[in-house]
């Protein structure tokens, strides 16, 4: 069954071309591992993770046309559900055999409810996961969905285990550090509607970490992340902080968001 068909029609050719131009990819894109890796890298490095609409009280949507207007036409970013929903639509429209899974973030200690969209792409040699919706260091290339195989994206190592509770359980090893948990998911196919509840949680729940302070980041070429988190402007390399500048007030915070991340500050 083509579960993506429940999400609505594919992009038009003009929309595909505009989306590829937004992320700096020149077509045509091959529907193989090389094409998928090219799209993931480009998306991570051009479309920021950002929660500014939540802080501004602007309702979020997973409507495809709304996401296209925000991410492509207005050159904004979004939170994980927005980014991976949009990326799922792009992959499906390009002809990739893509399935969405709903994962539990495992890097925060306590067991979390399922709220992070992960994409699985079926290719001739197996299924690969891809994710453009993390605000912290995660895989910068598709990962083969196979247990006990250590994989590298050139900066960190990753391995999938099978777990009786989580299902597929992803671990990450940053340079010079021990293995740490990342996320876990089972393989029930999900559609856009399955992520409406997590979106409401991000916006409204008192325990949400998305409705209190700005969280803005994007991946940079060469294993880096530039991020505004916890009152600091951080530069990271392979998940390790290289520089940290404390932000003294909201005026400085908004200036950095405008000038460094090229995003609006109406929150």
C-alpha positions as semicolon CSV with decimal commas, in nm:
position;residue;x (nm);y (nm);z (nm)
1;X;0,000;0,000;0,000
2;X;0,123;0,349;-0,086
3;X;0,075;0,522;0,250
4;X;0,207;0,852;0,116
5;X;-0,101;0,869;-0,106
6;X;-0,299;0,946;0,213
7;X;-0,091;1,263;0,252
8;X;-0,218;1,416;-0,072
9;X;-0,083;1,466;-0,424
10;X;0,282;1,489;-0,518
11;X;0,454;1,819;-0,590
12;X;0,424;1,965;-0,935
13;X;0,736;1,981;-1,147
14;X;0,758;2,354;-1,080
15;X;0,740;2,292;-0,704
16;X;1,012;2,026;-0,722
17;X;1,237;2,262;-0,914
18;X;1,174;2,543;-0,665
19;X;1,241;2,313;-0,368
20;X;1,567;2,188;-0,520
21;X;1,671;2,547;-0,588
22;X;1,589;2,634;-0,224
23;X;1,835;2,371;-0,098
24;X;2,093;2,438;-0,367
25;X;2,061;2,111;-0,558
26;X;2,085;2,110;-0,935
27;X;1,866;1,846;-1,097
28;X;1,805;1,589;-1,209
29;X;1,831;1,387;-0,887
30;X;1,882;1,012;-0,912
31;X;1,655;0,798;-0,695
32;X;1,943;0,597;-0,550
33;X;2,163;0,619;-0,240
34;X;2,383;0,889;-0,392
35;X;2,080;1,102;-0,475
36;X;1,932;1,053;-0,129
37;X;2,260;1,143;0,042
38;X;2,292;1,454;-0,174
39;X;1,943;1,572;-0,082
40;X;1,986;1,504;0,291
41;X;2,315;1,692;0,314
42;X;2,183;1,987;0,117
43;X;1,865;2,009;0,326
44;X;2,050;1,996;0,657
45;X;2,286;2,273;0,549
46;X;2,029;2,515;0,404
47;X;1,700;2,475;0,595
48;X;1,739;2,563;0,964
49;X;1,573;2,403;1,261
50;X;1,378;2,682;1,430
51;X;1,084;2,725;1,667
52;X;1,018;3,097;1,613
53;X;0,658;3,055;1,497
54;X;0,578;2,871;1,820
55;X;0,724;3,156;2,026
56;X;0,528;3,408;1,818
57;X;0,202;3,220;1,874
58;X;0,163;3,139;1,503
59;X;-0,016;2,803;1,465
60;X;0,194;2,541;1,288
61;X;0,062;2,320;1,013
62;X;0,163;2,004;0,831
63;X;-0,038;2,106;0,527
64;X;0,192;2,056;0,229
65;X;0,116;2,386;0,061
66;X;0,162;2,571;0,389
67;X;0,499;2,404;0,446
68;X;0,604;2,485;0,090
69;X;0,513;2,850;0,137
70;X;0,707;2,869;0,464
71;X;1,018;2,668;0,379
72;X;1,060;2,727;0,007
73;X;0,895;3,059;-0,074
74;X;0,974;3,241;0,252
75;X;1,303;3,055;0,310
76;X;1,217;2,967;0,668
77;X;1,290;2,652;0,866
78;X;1,080;2,466;1,120
79;X;1,072;2,210;1,396
80;X;1,133;1,841;1,332
81;X;0,779;1,748;1,226
82;X;0,767;2,035;0,978
83;X;1,110;1,963;0,831
84;X;1,074;1,587;0,795
85;X;0,715;1,615;0,669
86;X;0,835;1,853;0,400
87;X;1,135;1,633;0,317
88;X;0,911;1,326;0,301
89;X;0,691;1,507;0,048
90;X;0,995;1,600;-0,162
91;X;1,132;1,245;-0,163
92;X;0,794;1,094;-0,250
93;X;0,744;1,348;-0,528
94;X;1,086;1,265;-0,675
95;X;0,998;0,896;-0,691
96;X;1,170;0,755;-0,382
97;X;0,996;0,467;-0,202
98;X;0,971;0,639;0,137
99;X;0,795;0,534;0,459
100;X;0,762;0,746;0,774
101;X;0,819;0,608;1,125
102;X;0,736;0,772;1,458
103;X;1,031;0,757;1,696
104;X;1,106;0,814;2,062
105;X;1,397;1,047;2,134
106;X;1,630;0,849;2,359
107;X;1,900;1,107;2,428
108;X;1,711;1,284;2,708
109;X;1,724;1,012;2,973
110;X;1,364;0,925;3,058
111;X;1,149;0,736;2,810
112;X;0,971;0,982;2,583
113;X;0,648;0,942;2,391
114;X;0,673;0,901;2,013
115;X;0,709;1,247;1,860
116;X;0,990;1,253;1,604
117;X;0,938;1,167;1,238
118;X;1,205;0,948;1,080
119;X;1,202;0,848;0,714
120;X;1,290;0,507;0,575
121;X;1,379;0,484;0,206
122;X;1,369;0,146;0,035
123;X;1,654;0,101;-0,214
124;X;1,761;-0,211;-0,406
125;X;2,018;-0,310;-0,141
126;X;1,798;-0,240;0,162
127;X;1,626;0,033;0,362
128;X;1,808;0,350;0,467
129;X;1,692;0,603;0,726
130;X;1,719;0,975;0,662
131;X;1,646;1,268;0,893
132;X;1,668;1,645;0,839
133;X;1,482;1,744;1,155
134;X;1,737;1,722;1,439
135;X;1,864;2,037;1,608
136;X;2,168;1,857;1,756
137;X;2,432;1,638;1,596
138;X;2,284;1,343;1,410
139;X;2,373;1,141;1,102
140;X;2,473;1,356;0,806
141;X;2,409;1,078;0,557
142;X;2,150;0,803;0,517
143;X;2,204;0,506;0,749
144;X;2,141;0,149;0,642
145;X;1,869;-0,004;0,860
146;X;2,064;-0,310;0,965
147;X;2,147;-0,428;1,316
148;X;2,498;-0,429;1,464
149;X;2,668;-0,262;1,167
150;X;2,882;0,037;1,267
151;X;2,842;0,318;1,013
152;X;3,017;0,653;0,983
153;X;2,909;0,981;0,829
154;X;3,270;1,101;0,832
155;X;3,238;1,273;1,170
156;X;3,054;1,039;1,409
157;X;2,978;0,669;1,418
158;X;2,634;0,512;1,438
159;X;2,496;0,166;1,501
160;X;2,144;0,025;1,508
161;X;2,052;-0,235;1,770
162;X;1,727;-0,428;1,801
163;X;1,557;-0,360;2,134
164;X;1,246;-0,537;2,271
165;X;1,087;-0,205;2,369
166;X;1,219;0,057;2,125
167;X;1,242;-0,166;1,819
168;X;1,524;-0,018;1,613
169;X;1,751;0,164;1,859
170;X;2,011;0,406;1,722
171;X;2,333;0,477;1,909
172;X;2,584;0,751;1,829
173;X;2,956;0,779;1,908
174;X;3,110;1,123;1,885
175;X;3,491;1,159;1,856
176;X;3,660;1,080;2,186
177;X;3,334;0,994;2,362
178;X;3,141;0,682;2,459
179;X;2,838;0,549;2,272
180;X;2,520;0,741;2,355
181;X;2,153;0,667;2,276
182;X;1,985;0,868;2,001
183;X;1,635;0,742;1,916
184;X;1,423;0,433;1,871
185;X;1,131;0,336;1,650
186;X;0,927;0,048;1,517
187;X;0,834;0,002;1,154
188;X;0,458;0,076;1,151
189;X;0,402;0,316;0,858
190;X;0,289;0,665;0,959
191;X;0,114;0,942;0,767
192;X;0,110;1,318;0,818
193;X;-0,190;1,303;1,051
194;X;0,007;1,090;1,297
195;X;0,228;1,390;1,374
196;X;-0,048;1,640;1,455
197;X;-0,042;1,540;1,824
198;X;0,335;1,596;1,860
199;X;0,293;1,936;1,696
200;X;0,028;2,032;1,950
201;X;0,262;1,912;2,228
202;X;0,546;2,129;2,097
203;X;0,321;2,434;2,089
204;X;0,112;2,403;2,406
205;X;0,240;2,151;2,661
206;X;0,414;2,292;2,971
207;X;0,687;2,026;2,942
208;X;0,769;2,111;2,582
209;X;1,120;2,244;2,523
210;X;1,001;2,420;2,207
211;X;0,769;2,687;2,352
212;X;0,996;2,872;2,594
213;X;1,316;3,004;2,434
214;X;1,448;3,032;2,078
215;X;1,609;2,717;1,942
216;X;1,769;2,785;1,606
217;X;2,038;2,583;1,429
218;X;2,169;2,463;1,099
219;X;2,436;2,219;0,987
220;X;2,750;2,352;0,822
221;X;2,979;2,184;0,574
222;X;3,266;2,002;0,743
223;X;3,084;1,853;1,039
224;X;2,976;2,170;1,213
225;X;2,655;2,307;1,361
226;X;2,581;2,672;1,434
227;X;2,318;2,692;1,706
228;X;2,134;2,932;1,932
229;X;2,054;2,730;2,243
230;X;2,011;2,800;2,611
231;X;2,111;3,166;2,591
232;X;2,432;3,095;2,399
233;X;2,550;3,108;2,039
234;X;2,739;2,785;1,986
235;X;2,970;2,654;1,718
236;X;3,004;2,278;1,731
237;X;3,217;2,029;1,541
238;X;3,099;1,667;1,530
239;X;2,876;1,745;1,828
240;X;3,150;1,898;2,041
241;X;3,135;2,267;2,137
242;X;3,419;2,468;1,985
243;X;3,306;2,818;2,080
244;X;3,029;2,949;2,305
245;X;2,919;3,312;2,331
246;X;2,674;3,409;2,606
247;X;2,384;3,626;2,489
248;X;2,327;3,907;2,733
249;X;1,975;4,026;2,645
250;X;1,684;3,973;2,409
251;X;1,789;4,258;2,180
252;X;2,121;4,084;2,114
253;X;1,942;3,752;2,073
254;X;1,711;3,898;1,808
255;X;2,000;4,063;1,628
256;X;2,180;3,729;1,601
257;X;1,868;3,558;1,472
258;X;1,825;3,825;1,204
259;X;2,188;3,863;1,101
260;X;2,332;3,515;1,156
261;X;2,036;3,295;1,073
262;X;1,846;3,540;0,846
263;X;1,515;3,474;1,021
264;X;1,239;3,707;1,147
265;X;1,214;3,800;1,514
266;X;0,848;3,877;1,578
267;X;0,827;3,649;1,880
